[in-house]
Amino acid sequence: MQYGLNRAGRQIRHFTSFLCFMMSVERPVHGRKWQDCRRSPDFCHDAVVRPFRSIAAFAMQGVSAFSLGLVGKVFADRARLGLPAFEFFVCAERPGDVRTDLGLPLHVEFGLNHLARADLIILIPPDDAVPPDAPSSAVVGAIRAASERGSIVASFCTGSFVLAATGLLDGRRATTHWSLAGDLAARHPTVTVMPEVLYVDEGTVVTGAGAAAGIDLCLHLLRREHGAAIANVIAREIVVAPHRDGGQAQYIPVPVPTDGCDERLAGVLDWARRNLDKPLSVNDLAAQALMSPRTFARRFRMATGTTPYAWLRTRRLDRAEELLEITDLQVEQIAHQVGIGSVSVLRELFIQRRGVSPRAYRRAFSQL
């Protein structure tokens, strides 16, 4: 454990100067033009705005205590690690006690007027199992006003019903818990509901699946706005996977086998992460797991909800982003270190993922 802490400390010190820069760098605003093309808002050139620093968690009656807790954990004060100082606060329709799904009262100091202070508003789901009633006109007006001022509005699980009621999802894609996707589509037919994914990023509005997917949504927003290095450190701090693709399945219908296969797969994934610089193939992973490629691919999808190829590609691009942010390595060197090899292939994959080239991505995150 001490080795792990020392290693994390070295990584944190390695990008301390990067973090200081990120506190002052200007970033592109999430404009309508980007929403139309659905590319990463980080690189829209219409205007500039700083990455979000103030986060408002909006709590309705019956709010999920679990969901509120996990959002608060992601954006907790970690100044001791040299991370950005987030201002996190909870708002309700009016100040006072809000009932949680556990039946316990939660005293909320701020009302709707405080949403105007937030760069990012997260609609915390009420009861996770039941679609909530439509929000009041005051709530709808406050959320829409914040969005018009440039705030990012995010939701997950049943919170997506609240966001859809504001009209901000009209004509856009969205997700919610897989078991409630039909209800969301029926209530809001102008919204394209995607029940199979973990989260959907539409720029200034972002939606997530079930309650636990709220962590994935928050880490995605951190990665999008503040970079992979910061998102990875926070993920390590709260002991969760640093990045799961939004397109990864949120529901795996077949249980993971209990014959030891899951342990072998975990070992293979750890081995693959340590060997991303090598041109690993599905056959290599299968051999490491002592399985045939066909059996391995089937077991892999059962356990992770994605394919070995997609998982490898995501891990390689995650690492490439981090190296672009915190090192001065040439793009050619990075391509080889993450096992992609060809700069042209890395560029193509990067454009598919981020809408820009690796060099343009670096310019958004590197010191001037």
mmCIF file with all atom_site columns, C-alpha atoms in Angstrom, residues 221-320:
data_model
loop_
_atom_site.group_PDB
_atom_site.id
_atom_site.type_symbol
_atom_site.label_atom_id
_atom_site.label_alt_id
_atom_site.label_comp_id
_atom_site.label_asym_id
_atom_site.label_entity_id
_atom_site.label_seq_id
_atom_site.pdbx_PDB_ins_code
_atom_site.Cartn_x
_atom_site.Cartn_y
_atom_site.Cartn_z
_atom_site.occupancy
_atom_site.B_iso_or_equiv
_atom_site.pdbx_formal_charge
_atom_site.auth_seq_id
_atom_site.auth_comp_id
_atom_site.auth_asym_id
_atom_site.auth_atom_id
_atom_site.pdbx_PDB_model_num
ATOM 1   C CA . LEU A 1 221 ? -17.396 15.679  -16.894 1.00 0.00 ? 221 LEU A CA 1
ATOM 2   C CA . LEU A 1 222 ? -14.158 16.045  -14.933 1.00 0.00 ? 222 LEU A CA 1
ATOM 3   C CA . ARG A 1 223 ? -12.220 14.404  -17.744 1.00 0.00 ? 223 ARG A CA 1
ATOM 4   C CA . ARG A 1 224 ? -13.955 16.548  -20.378 1.00 0.00 ? 224 ARG A CA 1
ATOM 5   C CA . GLU A 1 225 ? -13.507 19.866  -18.574 1.00 0.00 ? 225 GLU A CA 1
ATOM 6   C CA . HIS A 1 226 ? -10.379 19.413  -16.447 1.00 0.00 ? 226 HIS A CA 1
ATOM 7   C CA . GLY A 1 227 ? -8.500  16.616  -18.199 1.00 0.00 ? 227 GLY A CA 1
ATOM 8   C CA . ALA A 1 228 ? -7.692  12.943  -17.731 1.00 0.00 ? 228 ALA A CA 1
ATOM 9   C CA . ALA A 1 229 ? -4.976  13.506  -15.120 1.00 0.00 ? 229 ALA A CA 1
ATOM 10  C CA . ILE A 1 230 ? -7.298  15.181  -12.622 1.00 0.00 ? 230 ILE A CA 1
ATOM 11  C CA . ALA A 1 231 ? -10.141 12.724  -13.277 1.00 0.00 ? 231 ALA A CA 1
ATOM 12  C CA . ASN A 1 232 ? -7.780  9.776   -12.773 1.00 0.00 ? 232 ASN A CA 1
ATOM 13  C CA . VAL A 1 233 ? -6.455  11.058  -9.439  1.00 0.00 ? 233 VAL A CA 1
ATOM 14  C CA . ILE A 1 234 ? -9.983  11.606  -8.115  1.00 0.00 ? 234 ILE A CA 1
ATOM 15  C CA . ALA A 1 235 ? -11.010 8.143   -9.329  1.00 0.00 ? 235 ALA A CA 1
ATOM 16  C CA . ARG A 1 236 ? -8.060  6.597   -7.487  1.00 0.00 ? 236 ARG A CA 1
ATOM 17  C CA . GLU A 1 237 ? -8.934  8.613   -4.380  1.00 0.00 ? 237 GLU A CA 1
ATOM 18  C CA . ILE A 1 238 ? -12.494 7.227   -4.279  1.00 0.00 ? 238 ILE A CA 1
ATOM 19  C CA . VAL A 1 239 ? -11.403 3.760   -5.516  1.00 0.00 ? 239 VAL A CA 1
ATOM 20  C CA . VAL A 1 240 ? -13.439 3.467   -8.714  1.00 0.00 ? 240 VAL A CA 1
ATOM 21  C CA . ALA A 1 241 ? -12.619 2.805   -12.341 1.00 0.00 ? 241 ALA A CA 1
ATOM 22  C CA . PRO A 1 242 ? -11.265 6.062   -13.817 1.00 0.00 ? 242 PRO A CA 1
ATOM 23  C CA . HIS A 1 243 ? -13.212 5.805   -17.039 1.00 0.00 ? 243 HIS A CA 1
ATOM 24  C CA . ARG A 1 244 ? -16.024 3.728   -18.422 1.00 0.00 ? 244 ARG A CA 1
ATOM 25  C CA . ASP A 1 245 ? -17.203 4.564   -21.924 1.00 0.00 ? 245 ASP A CA 1
ATOM 26  C CA . GLY A 1 246 ? -20.603 6.192   -22.168 1.00 0.00 ? 246 GLY A CA 1
ATOM 27  C CA . GLY A 1 247 ? -21.539 3.603   -24.769 1.00 0.00 ? 247 GLY A CA 1
ATOM 28  C CA . GLN A 1 248 ? -20.764 0.694   -22.470 1.00 0.00 ? 248 GLN A CA 1
ATOM 29  C CA . ALA A 1 249 ? -23.797 -1.405  -21.593 1.00 0.00 ? 249 ALA A CA 1
ATOM 30  C CA . GLN A 1 250 ? -25.459 -0.374  -18.322 1.00 0.00 ? 250 GLN A CA 1
ATOM 31  C CA . TYR A 1 251 ? -27.169 -3.717  -17.853 1.00 0.00 ? 251 TYR A CA 1
ATOM 32  C CA . ILE A 1 252 ? -25.497 -7.100  -18.287 1.00 0.00 ? 252 ILE A CA 1
ATOM 33  C CA . PRO A 1 253 ? -28.302 -9.698  -18.427 1.00 0.00 ? 253 PRO A CA 1
ATOM 34  C CA . VAL A 1 254 ? -26.115 -12.768 -17.827 1.00 0.00 ? 254 VAL A CA 1
ATOM 35  C CA . PRO A 1 255 ? -24.424 -13.075 -14.411 1.00 0.00 ? 255 PRO A CA 1
ATOM 36  C CA . VAL A 1 256 ? -20.637 -13.329 -14.313 1.00 0.00 ? 256 VAL A CA 1
ATOM 37  C CA . PRO A 1 257 ? -19.582 -16.983 -14.001 1.00 0.00 ? 257 PRO A CA 1
ATOM 38  C CA . THR A 1 258 ? -18.478 -18.141 -10.560 1.00 0.00 ? 258 THR A CA 1
ATOM 39  C CA . ASP A 1 259 ? -16.022 -20.771 -11.775 1.00 0.00 ? 259 ASP A CA 1
ATOM 40  C CA . GLY A 1 260 ? -12.942 -18.570 -11.253 1.00 0.00 ? 260 GLY A CA 1
ATOM 41  C CA . CYS A 1 261 ? -13.254 -17.018 -14.706 1.00 0.00 ? 261 CYS A CA 1
ATOM 42  C CA . ASP A 1 262 ? -13.985 -13.588 -13.226 1.00 0.00 ? 262 ASP A CA 1
ATOM 43  C CA . GLU A 1 263 ? -10.719 -13.681 -11.267 1.00 0.00 ? 263 GLU A CA 1
ATOM 44  C CA . ARG A 1 264 ? -8.794  -14.674 -14.364 1.00 0.00 ? 264 ARG A CA 1
ATOM 45  C CA . LEU A 1 265 ? -10.378 -11.851 -16.333 1.00 0.00 ? 265 LEU A CA 1
ATOM 46  C CA . ALA A 1 266 ? -9.471  -9.328  -13.616 1.00 0.00 ? 266 ALA A CA 1
ATOM 47  C CA . GLY A 1 267 ? -5.886  -10.520 -13.782 1.00 0.00 ? 267 GLY A CA 1
ATOM 48  C CA . VAL A 1 268 ? -5.830  -10.213 -17.559 1.00 0.00 ? 268 VAL A CA 1
ATOM 49  C CA . LEU A 1 269 ? -7.188  -6.664  -17.468 1.00 0.00 ? 269 LEU A CA 1
ATOM 50  C CA . ASP A 1 270 ? -4.552  -5.651  -14.951 1.00 0.00 ? 270 ASP A CA 1
ATOM 51  C CA . TRP A 1 271 ? -1.847  -7.263  -17.103 1.00 0.00 ? 271 TRP A CA 1
ATOM 52  C CA . ALA A 1 272 ? -3.146  -5.479  -20.195 1.00 0.00 ? 272 ALA A CA 1
ATOM 53  C CA . ARG A 1 273 ? -3.072  -2.081  -18.468 1.00 0.00 ? 273 ARG A CA 1
ATOM 54  C CA . ARG A 1 274 ? 0.585   -2.645  -17.598 1.00 0.00 ? 274 ARG A CA 1
ATOM 55  C CA . ASN A 1 275 ? 1.416   -3.625  -21.170 1.00 0.00 ? 275 ASN A CA 1
ATOM 56  C CA . LEU A 1 276 ? -0.409  -1.047  -23.268 1.00 0.00 ? 276 LEU A CA 1
ATOM 57  C CA . ASP A 1 277 ? 2.856   -0.235  -25.050 1.00 0.00 ? 277 ASP A CA 1
ATOM 58  C CA . LYS A 1 278 ? 2.710   -3.638  -26.710 1.00 0.00 ? 278 LYS A CA 1
ATOM 59  C CA . PRO A 1 279 ? 0.534   -4.382  -29.780 1.00 0.00 ? 279 PRO A CA 1
ATOM 60  C CA . LEU A 1 280 ? -1.879  -6.548  -27.817 1.00 0.00 ? 280 LEU A CA 1
ATOM 61  C CA . SER A 1 281 ? -4.562  -8.443  -29.666 1.00 0.00 ? 281 SER A CA 1
ATOM 62  C CA . VAL A 1 282 ? -7.633  -10.312 -28.502 1.00 0.00 ? 282 VAL A CA 1
ATOM 63  C CA . ASN A 1 283 ? -5.679  -13.507 -29.076 1.00 0.00 ? 283 ASN A CA 1
ATOM 64  C CA . ASP A 1 284 ? -2.968  -12.262 -26.697 1.00 0.00 ? 284 ASP A CA 1
ATOM 65  C CA . LEU A 1 285 ? -5.525  -11.523 -24.010 1.00 0.00 ? 285 LEU A CA 1
ATOM 66  C CA . ALA A 1 286 ? -7.191  -14.892 -24.526 1.00 0.00 ? 286 ALA A CA 1
ATOM 67  C CA . ALA A 1 287 ? -3.850  -16.691 -24.205 1.00 0.00 ? 287 ALA A CA 1
ATOM 68  C CA . GLN A 1 288 ? -3.145  -14.812 -20.972 1.00 0.00 ? 288 GLN A CA 1
ATOM 69  C CA . ALA A 1 289 ? -6.540  -15.970 -19.653 1.00 0.00 ? 289 ALA A CA 1
ATOM 70  C CA . LEU A 1 290 ? -5.884  -19.555 -20.818 1.00 0.00 ? 290 LEU A CA 1
ATOM 71  C CA . MET A 1 291 ? -8.990  -19.494 -22.999 1.00 0.00 ? 291 MET A CA 1
ATOM 72  C CA . SER A 1 292 ? -9.758  -19.780 -26.677 1.00 0.00 ? 292 SER A CA 1
ATOM 73  C CA . PRO A 1 293 ? -10.307 -16.388 -28.361 1.00 0.00 ? 293 PRO A CA 1
ATOM 74  C CA . ARG A 1 294 ? -14.003 -17.139 -28.903 1.00 0.00 ? 294 ARG A CA 1
ATOM 75  C CA . THR A 1 295 ? -14.593 -18.189 -25.291 1.00 0.00 ? 295 THR A CA 1
ATOM 76  C CA . PHE A 1 296 ? -12.595 -15.234 -24.013 1.00 0.00 ? 296 PHE A CA 1
ATOM 77  C CA . ALA A 1 297 ? -14.549 -12.727 -26.114 1.00 0.00 ? 297 ALA A CA 1
ATOM 78  C CA . ARG A 1 298 ? -17.858 -14.199 -24.904 1.00 0.00 ? 298 ARG A CA 1
ATOM 79  C CA . ARG A 1 299 ? -16.810 -14.216 -21.230 1.00 0.00 ? 299 ARG A CA 1
ATOM 80  C CA . PHE A 1 300 ? -15.348 -10.725 -21.559 1.00 0.00 ? 300 PHE A CA 1
ATOM 81  C CA . ARG A 1 301 ? -18.593 -9.239  -22.841 1.00 0.00 ? 301 ARG A CA 1
ATOM 82  C CA . MET A 1 302 ? -20.568 -11.049 -20.152 1.00 0.00 ? 302 MET A CA 1
ATOM 83  C CA . ALA A 1 303 ? -18.341 -9.521  -17.462 1.00 0.00 ? 303 ALA A CA 1
ATOM 84  C CA . THR A 1 304 ? -17.827 -6.004  -18.814 1.00 0.00 ? 304 THR A CA 1
ATOM 85  C CA . GLY A 1 305 ? -20.622 -5.236  -21.257 1.00 0.00 ? 305 GLY A CA 1
ATOM 86  C CA . THR A 1 306 ? -18.157 -4.388  -24.018 1.00 0.00 ? 306 THR A CA 1
ATOM 87  C CA . THR A 1 307 ? -15.761 -6.140  -26.404 1.00 0.00 ? 307 THR A CA 1
ATOM 88  C CA . PRO A 1 308 ? -12.042 -6.767  -25.761 1.00 0.00 ? 308 PRO A CA 1
ATOM 89  C CA . TYR A 1 309 ? -11.138 -4.619  -28.771 1.00 0.00 ? 309 TYR A CA 1
ATOM 90  C CA . ALA A 1 310 ? -13.256 -1.681  -27.574 1.00 0.00 ? 310 ALA A CA 1
ATOM 91  C CA . TRP A 1 311 ? -11.874 -2.005  -24.044 1.00 0.00 ? 311 TRP A CA 1
ATOM 92  C CA . LEU A 1 312 ? -8.270  -1.983  -25.290 1.00 0.00 ? 312 LEU A CA 1
ATOM 93  C CA . ARG A 1 313 ? -8.894  1.001   -27.550 1.00 0.00 ? 313 ARG A CA 1
ATOM 94  C CA . THR A 1 314 ? -10.437 2.972   -24.691 1.00 0.00 ? 314 THR A CA 1
ATOM 95  C CA . ARG A 1 315 ? -7.540  2.211   -22.336 1.00 0.00 ? 315 ARG A CA 1
ATOM 96  C CA . ARG A 1 316 ? -5.010  3.234   -25.002 1.00 0.00 ? 316 ARG A CA 1
ATOM 97  C CA . LEU A 1 317 ? -6.780  6.524   -25.681 1.00 0.00 ? 317 LEU A CA 1
ATOM 98  C CA . ASP A 1 318 ? -7.188  7.222   -21.960 1.00 0.00 ? 318 ASP A CA 1
ATOM 99  C CA . ARG A 1 319 ? -3.452  6.832   -21.510 1.00 0.00 ? 319 ARG A CA 1
ATOM 100 C CA . ALA A 1 320 ? -2.707  8.930   -24.601 1.00 0.00 ? 320 ALA A CA 1
#
